[in-house]
Short mmCIF file of C-alpha atoms and ligand atoms in Angstrom, two decimals:
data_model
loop_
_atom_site.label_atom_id
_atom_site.label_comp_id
_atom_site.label_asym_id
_atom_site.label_seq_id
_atom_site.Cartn_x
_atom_site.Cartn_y
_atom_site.Cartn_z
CA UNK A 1 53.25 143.17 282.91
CA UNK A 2 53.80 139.58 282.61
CA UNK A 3 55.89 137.70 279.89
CA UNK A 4 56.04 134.18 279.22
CA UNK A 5 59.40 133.48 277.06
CA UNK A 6 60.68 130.35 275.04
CA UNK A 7 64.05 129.68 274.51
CA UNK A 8 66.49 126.99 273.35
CA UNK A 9 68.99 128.20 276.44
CA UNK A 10 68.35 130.86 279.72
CA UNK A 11 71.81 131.89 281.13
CA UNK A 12 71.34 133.28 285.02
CA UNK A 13 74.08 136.26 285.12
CA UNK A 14 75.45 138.69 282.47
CA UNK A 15 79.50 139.11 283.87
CA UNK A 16 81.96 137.99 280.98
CA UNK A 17 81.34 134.53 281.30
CA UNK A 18 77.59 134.19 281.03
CA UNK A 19 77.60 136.81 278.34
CA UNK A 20 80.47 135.43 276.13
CA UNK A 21 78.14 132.24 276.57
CA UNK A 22 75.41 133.90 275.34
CA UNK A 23 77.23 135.53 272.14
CA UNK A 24 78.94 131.84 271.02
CA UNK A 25 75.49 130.11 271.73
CA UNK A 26 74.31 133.01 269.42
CA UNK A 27 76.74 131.93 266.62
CA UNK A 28 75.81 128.70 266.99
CA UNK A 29 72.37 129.20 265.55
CA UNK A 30 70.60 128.95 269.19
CA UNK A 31 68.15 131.58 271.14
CA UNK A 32 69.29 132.77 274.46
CA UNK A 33 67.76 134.83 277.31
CA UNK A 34 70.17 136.29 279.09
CA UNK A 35 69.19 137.07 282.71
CA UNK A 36 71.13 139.82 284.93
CA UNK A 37 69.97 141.13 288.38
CA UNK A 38 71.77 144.24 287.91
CA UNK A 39 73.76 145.86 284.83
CA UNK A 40 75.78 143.13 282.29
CA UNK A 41 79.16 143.18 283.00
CA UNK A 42 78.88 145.40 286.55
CA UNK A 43 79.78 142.71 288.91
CA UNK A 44 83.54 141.22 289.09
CA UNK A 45 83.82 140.88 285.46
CA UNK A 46 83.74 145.02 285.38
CA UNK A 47 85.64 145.77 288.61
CA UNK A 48 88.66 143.64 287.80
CA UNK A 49 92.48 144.44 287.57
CA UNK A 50 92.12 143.91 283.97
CA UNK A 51 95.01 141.35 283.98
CA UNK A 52 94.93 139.36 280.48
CA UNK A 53 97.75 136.85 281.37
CA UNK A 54 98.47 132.80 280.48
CA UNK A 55 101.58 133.24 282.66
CA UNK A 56 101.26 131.79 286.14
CA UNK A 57 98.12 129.80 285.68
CA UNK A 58 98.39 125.93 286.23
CA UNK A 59 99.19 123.41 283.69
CA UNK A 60 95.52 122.54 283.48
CA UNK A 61 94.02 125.75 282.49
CA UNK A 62 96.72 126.50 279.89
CA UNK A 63 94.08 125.13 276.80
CA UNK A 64 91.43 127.22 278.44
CA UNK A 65 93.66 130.32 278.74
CA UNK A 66 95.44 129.49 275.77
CA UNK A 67 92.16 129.52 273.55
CA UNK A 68 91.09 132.82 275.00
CA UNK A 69 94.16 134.48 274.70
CA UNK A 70 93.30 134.04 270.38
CA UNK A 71 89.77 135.21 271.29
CA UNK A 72 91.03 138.72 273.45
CA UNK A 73 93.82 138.97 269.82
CA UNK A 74 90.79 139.33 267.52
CA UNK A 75 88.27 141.24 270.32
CA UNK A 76 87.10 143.82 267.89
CA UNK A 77 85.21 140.79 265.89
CA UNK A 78 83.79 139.43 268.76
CA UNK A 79 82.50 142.48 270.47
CA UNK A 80 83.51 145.50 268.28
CA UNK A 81 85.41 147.24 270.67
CA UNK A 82 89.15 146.95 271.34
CA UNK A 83 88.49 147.41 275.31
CA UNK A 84 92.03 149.22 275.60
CA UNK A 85 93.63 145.88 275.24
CA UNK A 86 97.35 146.11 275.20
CA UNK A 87 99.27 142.69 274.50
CA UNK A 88 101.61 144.66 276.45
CA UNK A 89 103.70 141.53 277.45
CA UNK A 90 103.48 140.18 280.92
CA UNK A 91 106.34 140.35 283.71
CA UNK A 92 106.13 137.78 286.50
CA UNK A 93 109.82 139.10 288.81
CA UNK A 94 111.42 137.27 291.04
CA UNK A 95 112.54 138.96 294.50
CA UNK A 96 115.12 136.28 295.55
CA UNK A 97 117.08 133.48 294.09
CA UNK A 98 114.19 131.21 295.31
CA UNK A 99 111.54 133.22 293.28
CA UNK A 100 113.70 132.94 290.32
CA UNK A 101 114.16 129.37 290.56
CA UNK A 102 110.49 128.45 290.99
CA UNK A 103 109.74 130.77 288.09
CA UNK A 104 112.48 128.84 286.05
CA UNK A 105 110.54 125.13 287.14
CA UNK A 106 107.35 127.23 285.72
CA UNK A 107 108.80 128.06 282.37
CA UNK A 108 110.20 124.12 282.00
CA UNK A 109 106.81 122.90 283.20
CA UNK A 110 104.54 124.95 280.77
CA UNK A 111 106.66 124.72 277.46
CA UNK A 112 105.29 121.89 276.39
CA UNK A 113 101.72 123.13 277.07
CA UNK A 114 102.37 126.22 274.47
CA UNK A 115 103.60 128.96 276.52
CA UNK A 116 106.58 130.39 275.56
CA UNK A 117 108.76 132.03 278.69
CA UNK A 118 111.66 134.04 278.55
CA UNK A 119 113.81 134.70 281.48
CA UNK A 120 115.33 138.03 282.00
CA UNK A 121 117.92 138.51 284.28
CA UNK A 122 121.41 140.36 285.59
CA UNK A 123 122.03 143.55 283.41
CA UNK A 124 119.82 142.95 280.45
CA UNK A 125 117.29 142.79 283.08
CA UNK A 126 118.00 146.08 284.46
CA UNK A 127 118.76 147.96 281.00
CA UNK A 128 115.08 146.41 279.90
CA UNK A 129 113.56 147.41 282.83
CA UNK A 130 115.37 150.86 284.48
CA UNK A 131 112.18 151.61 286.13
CA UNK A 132 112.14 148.48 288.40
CA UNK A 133 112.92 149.07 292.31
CA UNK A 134 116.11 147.02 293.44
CA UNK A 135 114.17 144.36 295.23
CA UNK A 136 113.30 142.97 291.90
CA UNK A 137 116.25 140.88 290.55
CA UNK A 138 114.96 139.32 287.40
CA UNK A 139 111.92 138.53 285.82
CA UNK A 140 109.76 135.97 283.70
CA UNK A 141 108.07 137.32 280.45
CA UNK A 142 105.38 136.61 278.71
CA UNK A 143 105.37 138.72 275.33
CA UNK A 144 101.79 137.62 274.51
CA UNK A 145 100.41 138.41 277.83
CA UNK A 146 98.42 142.33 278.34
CA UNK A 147 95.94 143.74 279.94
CA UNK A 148 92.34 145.57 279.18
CA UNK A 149 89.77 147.82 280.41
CA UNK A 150 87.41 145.48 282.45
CA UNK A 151 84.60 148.47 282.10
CA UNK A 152 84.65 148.73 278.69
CA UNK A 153 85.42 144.82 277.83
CA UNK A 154 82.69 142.89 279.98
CA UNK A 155 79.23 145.02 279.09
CA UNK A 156 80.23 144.88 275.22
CA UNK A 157 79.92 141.24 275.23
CA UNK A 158 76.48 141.28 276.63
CA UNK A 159 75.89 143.81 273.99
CA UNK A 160 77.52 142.00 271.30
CA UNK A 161 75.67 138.80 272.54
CA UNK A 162 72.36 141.31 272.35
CA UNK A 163 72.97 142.05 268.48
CA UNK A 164 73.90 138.60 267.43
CA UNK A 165 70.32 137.65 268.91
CA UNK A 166 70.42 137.21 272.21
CA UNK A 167 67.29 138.59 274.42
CA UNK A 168 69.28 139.97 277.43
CA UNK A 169 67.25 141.17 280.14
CA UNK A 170 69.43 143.30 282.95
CA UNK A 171 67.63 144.54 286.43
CA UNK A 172 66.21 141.23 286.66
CA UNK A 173 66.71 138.96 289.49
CA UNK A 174 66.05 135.30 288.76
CA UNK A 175 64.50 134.03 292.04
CA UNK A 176 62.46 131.12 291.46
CA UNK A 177 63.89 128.26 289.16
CA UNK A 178 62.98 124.36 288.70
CA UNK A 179 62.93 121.82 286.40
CA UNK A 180 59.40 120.64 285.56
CA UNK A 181 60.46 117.34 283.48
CA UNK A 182 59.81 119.20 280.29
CA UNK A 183 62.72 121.30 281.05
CA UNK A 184 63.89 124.31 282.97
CA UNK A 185 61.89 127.16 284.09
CA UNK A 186 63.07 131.19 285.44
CA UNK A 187 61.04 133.23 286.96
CA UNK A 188 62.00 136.76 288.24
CA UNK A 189 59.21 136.02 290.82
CA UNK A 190 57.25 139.65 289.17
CA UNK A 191 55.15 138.06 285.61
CA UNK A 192 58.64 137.03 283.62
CA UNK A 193 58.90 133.48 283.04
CA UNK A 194 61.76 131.90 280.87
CA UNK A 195 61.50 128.02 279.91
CA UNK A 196 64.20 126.21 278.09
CA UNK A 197 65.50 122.95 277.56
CA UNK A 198 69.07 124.00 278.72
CA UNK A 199 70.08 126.43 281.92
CA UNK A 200 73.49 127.90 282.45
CA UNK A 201 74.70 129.07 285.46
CA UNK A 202 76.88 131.94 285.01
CA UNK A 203 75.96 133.85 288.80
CA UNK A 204 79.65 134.08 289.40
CA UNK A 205 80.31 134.28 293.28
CA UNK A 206 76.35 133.74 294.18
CA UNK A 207 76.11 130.94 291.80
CA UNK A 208 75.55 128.22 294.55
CA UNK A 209 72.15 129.85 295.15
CA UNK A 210 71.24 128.66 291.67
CA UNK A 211 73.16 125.34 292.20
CA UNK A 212 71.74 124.66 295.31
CA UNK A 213 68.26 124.45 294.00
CA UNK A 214 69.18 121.24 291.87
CA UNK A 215 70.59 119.76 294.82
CA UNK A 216 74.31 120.31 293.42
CA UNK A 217 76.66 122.62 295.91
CA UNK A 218 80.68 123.07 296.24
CA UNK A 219 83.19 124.63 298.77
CA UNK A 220 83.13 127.95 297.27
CA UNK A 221 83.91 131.05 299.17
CA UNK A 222 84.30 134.78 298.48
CA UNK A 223 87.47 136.66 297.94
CA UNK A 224 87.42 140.24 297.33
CA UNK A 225 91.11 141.46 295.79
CA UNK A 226 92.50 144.96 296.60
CA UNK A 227 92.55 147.95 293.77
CA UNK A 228 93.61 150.93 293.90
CA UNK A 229 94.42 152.91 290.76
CA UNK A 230 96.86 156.35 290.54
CA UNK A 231 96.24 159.83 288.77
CA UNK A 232 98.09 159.91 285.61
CA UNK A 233 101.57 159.78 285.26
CA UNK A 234 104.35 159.96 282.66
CA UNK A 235 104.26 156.46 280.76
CA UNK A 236 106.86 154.49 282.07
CA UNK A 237 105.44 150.89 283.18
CA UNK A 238 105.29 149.40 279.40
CA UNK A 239 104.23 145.54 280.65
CA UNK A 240 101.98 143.74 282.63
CA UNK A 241 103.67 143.36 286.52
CA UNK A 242 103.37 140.70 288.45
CA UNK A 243 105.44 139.00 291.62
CA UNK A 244 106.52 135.48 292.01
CA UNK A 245 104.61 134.50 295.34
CA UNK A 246 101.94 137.40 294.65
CA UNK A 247 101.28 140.28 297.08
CA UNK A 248 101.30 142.99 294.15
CA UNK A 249 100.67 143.80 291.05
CA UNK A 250 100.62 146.49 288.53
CA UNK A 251 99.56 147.80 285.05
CA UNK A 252 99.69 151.07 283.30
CA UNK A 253 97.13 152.23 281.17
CA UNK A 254 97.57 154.50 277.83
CA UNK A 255 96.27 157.50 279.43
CA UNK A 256 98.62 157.12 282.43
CA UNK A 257 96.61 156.04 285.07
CA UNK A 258 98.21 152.81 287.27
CA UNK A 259 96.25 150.34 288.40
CA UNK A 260 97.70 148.21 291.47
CA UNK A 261 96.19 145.24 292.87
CA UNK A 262 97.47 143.12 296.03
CA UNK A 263 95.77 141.86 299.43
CA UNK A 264 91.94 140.93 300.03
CA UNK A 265 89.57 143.51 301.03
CA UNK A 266 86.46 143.23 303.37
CA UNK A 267 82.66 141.87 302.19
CA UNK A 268 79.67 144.33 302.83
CA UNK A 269 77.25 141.41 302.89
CA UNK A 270 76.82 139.32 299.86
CA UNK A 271 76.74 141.92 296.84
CA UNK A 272 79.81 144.33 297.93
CA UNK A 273 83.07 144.74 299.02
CA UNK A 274 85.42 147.38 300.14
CA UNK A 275 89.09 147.25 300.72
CA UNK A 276 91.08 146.91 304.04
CA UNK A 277 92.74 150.49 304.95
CA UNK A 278 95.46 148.60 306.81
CA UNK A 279 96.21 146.38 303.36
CA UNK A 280 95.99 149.50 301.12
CA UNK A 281 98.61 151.17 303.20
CA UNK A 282 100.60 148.41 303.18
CA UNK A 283 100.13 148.29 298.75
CA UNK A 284 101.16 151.81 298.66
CA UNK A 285 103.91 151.07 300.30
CA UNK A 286 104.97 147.98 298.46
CA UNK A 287 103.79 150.84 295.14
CA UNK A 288 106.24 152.86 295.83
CA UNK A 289 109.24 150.66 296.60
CA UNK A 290 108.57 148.52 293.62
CA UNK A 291 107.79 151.15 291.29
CA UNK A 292 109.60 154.31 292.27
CA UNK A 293 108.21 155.99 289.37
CA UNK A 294 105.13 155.87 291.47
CA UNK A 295 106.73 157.36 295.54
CA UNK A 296 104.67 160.70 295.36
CA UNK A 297 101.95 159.62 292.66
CA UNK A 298 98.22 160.16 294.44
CA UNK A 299 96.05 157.55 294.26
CA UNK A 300 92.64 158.74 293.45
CA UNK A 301 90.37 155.58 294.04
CA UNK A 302 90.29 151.94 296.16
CA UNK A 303 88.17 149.72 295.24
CA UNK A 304 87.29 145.67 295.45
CA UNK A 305 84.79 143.10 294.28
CA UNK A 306 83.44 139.97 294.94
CA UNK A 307 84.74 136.84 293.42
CA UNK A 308 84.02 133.26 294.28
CA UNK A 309 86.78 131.03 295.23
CA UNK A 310 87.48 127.07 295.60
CA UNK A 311 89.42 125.77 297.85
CA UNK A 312 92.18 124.04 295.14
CA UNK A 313 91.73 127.12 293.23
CA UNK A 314 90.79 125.82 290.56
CA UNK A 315 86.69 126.94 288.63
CA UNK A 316 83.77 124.69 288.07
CA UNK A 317 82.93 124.63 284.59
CA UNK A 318 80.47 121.63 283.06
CA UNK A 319 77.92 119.30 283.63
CA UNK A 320 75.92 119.54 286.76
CA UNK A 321 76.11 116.16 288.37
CA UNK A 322 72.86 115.32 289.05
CA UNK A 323 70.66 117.64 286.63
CA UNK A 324 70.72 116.88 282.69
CA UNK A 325 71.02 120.01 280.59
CA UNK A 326 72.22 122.28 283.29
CA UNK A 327 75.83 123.43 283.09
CA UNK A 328 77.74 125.22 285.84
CA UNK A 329 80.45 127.95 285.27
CA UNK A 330 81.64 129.60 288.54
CA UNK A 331 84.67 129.74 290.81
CA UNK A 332 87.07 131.57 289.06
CA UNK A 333 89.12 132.63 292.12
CA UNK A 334 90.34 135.80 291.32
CA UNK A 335 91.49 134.89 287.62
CA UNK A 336 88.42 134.85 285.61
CA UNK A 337 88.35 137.71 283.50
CA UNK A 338 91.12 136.72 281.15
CA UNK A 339 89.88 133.02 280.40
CA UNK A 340 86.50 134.47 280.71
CA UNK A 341 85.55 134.30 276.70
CA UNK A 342 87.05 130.83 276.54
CA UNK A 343 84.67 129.25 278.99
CA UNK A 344 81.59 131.57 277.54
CA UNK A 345 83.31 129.63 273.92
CA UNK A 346 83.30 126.19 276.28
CA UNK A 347 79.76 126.34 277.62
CA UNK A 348 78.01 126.99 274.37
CA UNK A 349 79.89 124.03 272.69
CA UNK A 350 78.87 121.92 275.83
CA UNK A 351 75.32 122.55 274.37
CA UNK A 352 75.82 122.76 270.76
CA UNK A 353 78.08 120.01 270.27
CA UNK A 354 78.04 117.69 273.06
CA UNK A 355 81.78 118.84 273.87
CA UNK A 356 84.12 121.47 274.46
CA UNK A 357 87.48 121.98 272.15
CA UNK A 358 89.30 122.75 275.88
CA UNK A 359 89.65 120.14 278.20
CA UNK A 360 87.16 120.84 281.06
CA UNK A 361 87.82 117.29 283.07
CA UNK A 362 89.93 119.47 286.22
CA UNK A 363 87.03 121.53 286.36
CA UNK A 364 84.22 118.95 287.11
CA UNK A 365 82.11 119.62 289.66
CA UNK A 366 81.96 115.92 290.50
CA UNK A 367 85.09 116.77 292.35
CA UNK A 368 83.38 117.60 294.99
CA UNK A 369 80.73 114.98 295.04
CA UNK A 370 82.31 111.70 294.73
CA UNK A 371 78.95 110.02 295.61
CA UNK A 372 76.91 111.83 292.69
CA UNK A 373 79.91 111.19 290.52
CA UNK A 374 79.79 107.61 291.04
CA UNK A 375 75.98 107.80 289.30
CA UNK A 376 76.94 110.11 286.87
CA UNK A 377 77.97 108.08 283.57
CA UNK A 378 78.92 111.31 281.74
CA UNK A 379 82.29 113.65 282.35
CA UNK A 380 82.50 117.01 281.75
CA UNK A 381 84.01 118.02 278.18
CA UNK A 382 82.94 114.33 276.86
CA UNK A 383 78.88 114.65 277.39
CA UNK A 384 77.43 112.87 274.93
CA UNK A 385 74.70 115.49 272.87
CA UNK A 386 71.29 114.71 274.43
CA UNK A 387 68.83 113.39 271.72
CA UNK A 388 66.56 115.95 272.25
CA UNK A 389 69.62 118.70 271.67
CA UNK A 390 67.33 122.21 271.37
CA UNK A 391 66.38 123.43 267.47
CA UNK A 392 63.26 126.08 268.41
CA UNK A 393 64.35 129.42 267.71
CA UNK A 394 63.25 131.92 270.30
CA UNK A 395 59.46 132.35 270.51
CA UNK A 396 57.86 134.98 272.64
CA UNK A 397 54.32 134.96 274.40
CA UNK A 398 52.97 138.29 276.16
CA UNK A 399 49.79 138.55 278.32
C1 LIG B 1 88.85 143.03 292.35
C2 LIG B 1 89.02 141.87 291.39
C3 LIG B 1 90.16 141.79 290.59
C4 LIG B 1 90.29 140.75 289.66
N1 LIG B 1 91.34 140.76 288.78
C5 LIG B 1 91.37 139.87 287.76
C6 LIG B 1 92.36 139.95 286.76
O1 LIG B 1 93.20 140.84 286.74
N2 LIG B 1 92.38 139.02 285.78
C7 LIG B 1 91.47 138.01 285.72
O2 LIG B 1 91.54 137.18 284.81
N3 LIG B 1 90.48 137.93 286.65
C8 LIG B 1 90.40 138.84 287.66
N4 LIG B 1 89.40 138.77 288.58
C9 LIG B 1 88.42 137.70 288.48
C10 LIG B 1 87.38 137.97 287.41
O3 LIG B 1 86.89 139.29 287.51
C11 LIG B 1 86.22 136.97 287.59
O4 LIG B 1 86.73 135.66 287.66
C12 LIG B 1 85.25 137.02 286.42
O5 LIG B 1 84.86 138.34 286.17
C13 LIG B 1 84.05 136.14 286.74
O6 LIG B 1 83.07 136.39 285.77
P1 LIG B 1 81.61 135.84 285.96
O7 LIG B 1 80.86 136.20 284.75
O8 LIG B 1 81.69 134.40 286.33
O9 LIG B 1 81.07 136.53 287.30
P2 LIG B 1 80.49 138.00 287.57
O10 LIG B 1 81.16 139.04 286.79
O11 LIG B 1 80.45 138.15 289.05
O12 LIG B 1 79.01 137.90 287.00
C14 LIG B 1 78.02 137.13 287.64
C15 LIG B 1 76.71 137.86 287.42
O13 LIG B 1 75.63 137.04 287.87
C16 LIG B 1 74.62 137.91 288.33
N5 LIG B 1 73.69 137.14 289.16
C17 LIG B 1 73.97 136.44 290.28
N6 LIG B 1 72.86 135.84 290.77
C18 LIG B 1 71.85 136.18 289.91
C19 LIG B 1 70.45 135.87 289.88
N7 LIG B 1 69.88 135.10 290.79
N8 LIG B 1 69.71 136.39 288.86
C20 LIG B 1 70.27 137.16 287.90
N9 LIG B 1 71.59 137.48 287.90
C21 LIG B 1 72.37 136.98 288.89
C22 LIG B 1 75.38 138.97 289.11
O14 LIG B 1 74.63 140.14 289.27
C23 LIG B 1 76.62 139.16 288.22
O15 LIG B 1 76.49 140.25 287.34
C24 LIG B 1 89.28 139.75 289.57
C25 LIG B 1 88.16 139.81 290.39
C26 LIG B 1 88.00 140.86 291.29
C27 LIG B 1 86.77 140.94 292.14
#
């Protein structure tokens, strides 16, 4: 069967980004074919920690993270579900004087960016937190801050995308895709062919295959984070862990189950990835001696994903360079998941209104490309609205 579609937008991938796209674009009063080679939400954006924190990111993606963080406070409107997230508070500890100094120049640095920090430390630290091993000699917490259930969380806003309108087609692989002069067009390569006047590329850590074809590229990589999670035990871990200078972290979930991250595990070609045994036994370890709680607890799954990665850590998120109309979200480096709905929020103003509330400028993809930049007039979060800014409403043509 072949199936010629119209819409006002096509989004290539259905993780949390391209699908929160797809639900604000939705609001906005614009169709949207949303186009997933496997299952919505399956990819990093369902595989994740689950880590819903503002503390730790740079000064730059504060608005970003900021603006999500009132988006993840009021989920059940936006995707009626609560995912299981806890605004449990997040714990960033320090392991040495060092570590508790740079987490004090963090707290000074971010204040006046909105984030509120409170430093824990001596006894009060201890009677807040008995469970805490003794490497851990104070900490840096974020009371906003939690965590969610990235399974639950990342397919219900390609659902909720779905009922507010969207046309979201999973098991479909975009594989040819060009821009004719009248706009873009998608085909799965098999009779489905999607034309719009706007393209967003949401293909998370395989998005340069989609870039590439407008000429438009960065340095991304892949990174594929450790998990492992526990059997259930006895609540005790009531925040959000994390370590000043990384290597672990930790979350408890309400039925008891903990979920540890640290380390990078191993790519299985481009779609998979499996943890390193020699880092896992190195996280149990660093489980166990952080979290004693946790010395004899079995853990019943390891896991990783795939994630794509820039080399100043930092995403892409706006205007491609050289291609009017086609906007670029990718790169999250292992953080994604919590500003996730923010940049979804982003893109779709990018089309609707020309600009995004959140400053996107640190995010250009111009970065990369000083040349193109030089012949682009336009920066990312300033565009001006194209004149011919989409109206048609979705129209469908079968053969
Ligand atoms: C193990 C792990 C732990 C992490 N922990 C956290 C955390 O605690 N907190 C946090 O904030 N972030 C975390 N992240 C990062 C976060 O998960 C990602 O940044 C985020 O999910 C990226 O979302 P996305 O929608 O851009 O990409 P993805 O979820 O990867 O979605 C991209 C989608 O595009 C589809 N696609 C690609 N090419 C095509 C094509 N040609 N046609 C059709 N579809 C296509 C893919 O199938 C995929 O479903 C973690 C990541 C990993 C892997």
């Amino acid at each position: 069967m072949s199936e010629r579609i119209r819409a006002d937008v096509t989004i290539v991938g259905g993780g949390i980004v391209g699908s929160a796209a797809a639900l604000f674009l939705c609001r906005f009063g614009l169709s949207v074919v949303l186009l997933e080679r496997g299952l919505c939400g399956a990819a990093a954006s369902g595989v994740n920690y689950g880590g819903v924190r503002t503390q730790g990111r740079p000064v730059s993606q504060l608005p970003l993270a900021l603006r999500a963080r009132r988006i993840w406070e009021r989920l059940p409107e936006f995707i009626g579900i609560d995912g299981e997230y806890l605004a449990s508070g997040h714990l960033k500890l320090a392991r040495s004087e060092a570590d508790l100094h740079s987490l004090q120049a963090y707290r000074e640095r971010v204040r006046e960016h909105g984030l509120d920090l409170h430093l824990i430390t001596g006894r009060a630290f201890r009677e807040a937190y008995p469970w805490l091993g003794d490497r851990a000699i104070a900490g840096s917490f974020c009371a906003q801050d939690g965590h969610a259930n990235p399974r639950l969380v990342s397919p219900a806003f390609a659902r909720a995308a779905q009922a507010a309108g969207a046309r979201v087609i999973e098991r479909c692989e975009v594989t040819q895709l060009e821009h004719t002069g009248a706009g873009f067009v998608a085909s799965d390569g098999r009779g489905l062919e999607v034309r719009s006047p706007w393209l967003l590329n949401c293909a998370g850590a395989w998005a340069l295959d989609v870039a590439r074809r407008f000429g438009d590229s960065a340095p991304m990589t892949s990174i594929h984070p450790g998990m492992a999670v526990t059997e259930p035990v006895p609540r005790f871990m009531d925040v959000n862990v994390g370590v000043e200078g990384g290597g672990i972290y930790g979350r408890q979930t309400e039925r008891g189950n903990c979920v540890m991250g640290g380390s990078r595990g191993v790519g299985k070609g481009s779609f998979y990835a499996q943890p390193s045994t020699v880092a896992m036994e190195q996280l149990c370890r660093d489980m166990a001696q952080l979290f004693p709680p946790l010395a004899n607890a079995h853990v019943i799954r390891f896991w990783s994903g795939v994630e794509g990665s820039l080399p100043d850590h930092q995403p892409v998120i706006g205007p491609s360079p050289g291609t009017p109309q086609l906007l670029h979200a990718f790169g999250f480096c292992g953080a994604g998941f919590q500003t996730g709905p923010a940049v979804g929020e982003a893109l779709a103003e990018l089309v609707h209104l020309g600009r995004s509330s959140a400053p996107l400028d640190a995010f250009s993809m111009d970065r990369f490309a000083p040349d193109i930049a030089q012949s682009t007039p336009a920066a990312a979060g300033s565009r001006p609205r194209p004149p011919h800014a989409p109206q048609a409403r979705l129209t469908e043509e079968r053969d």
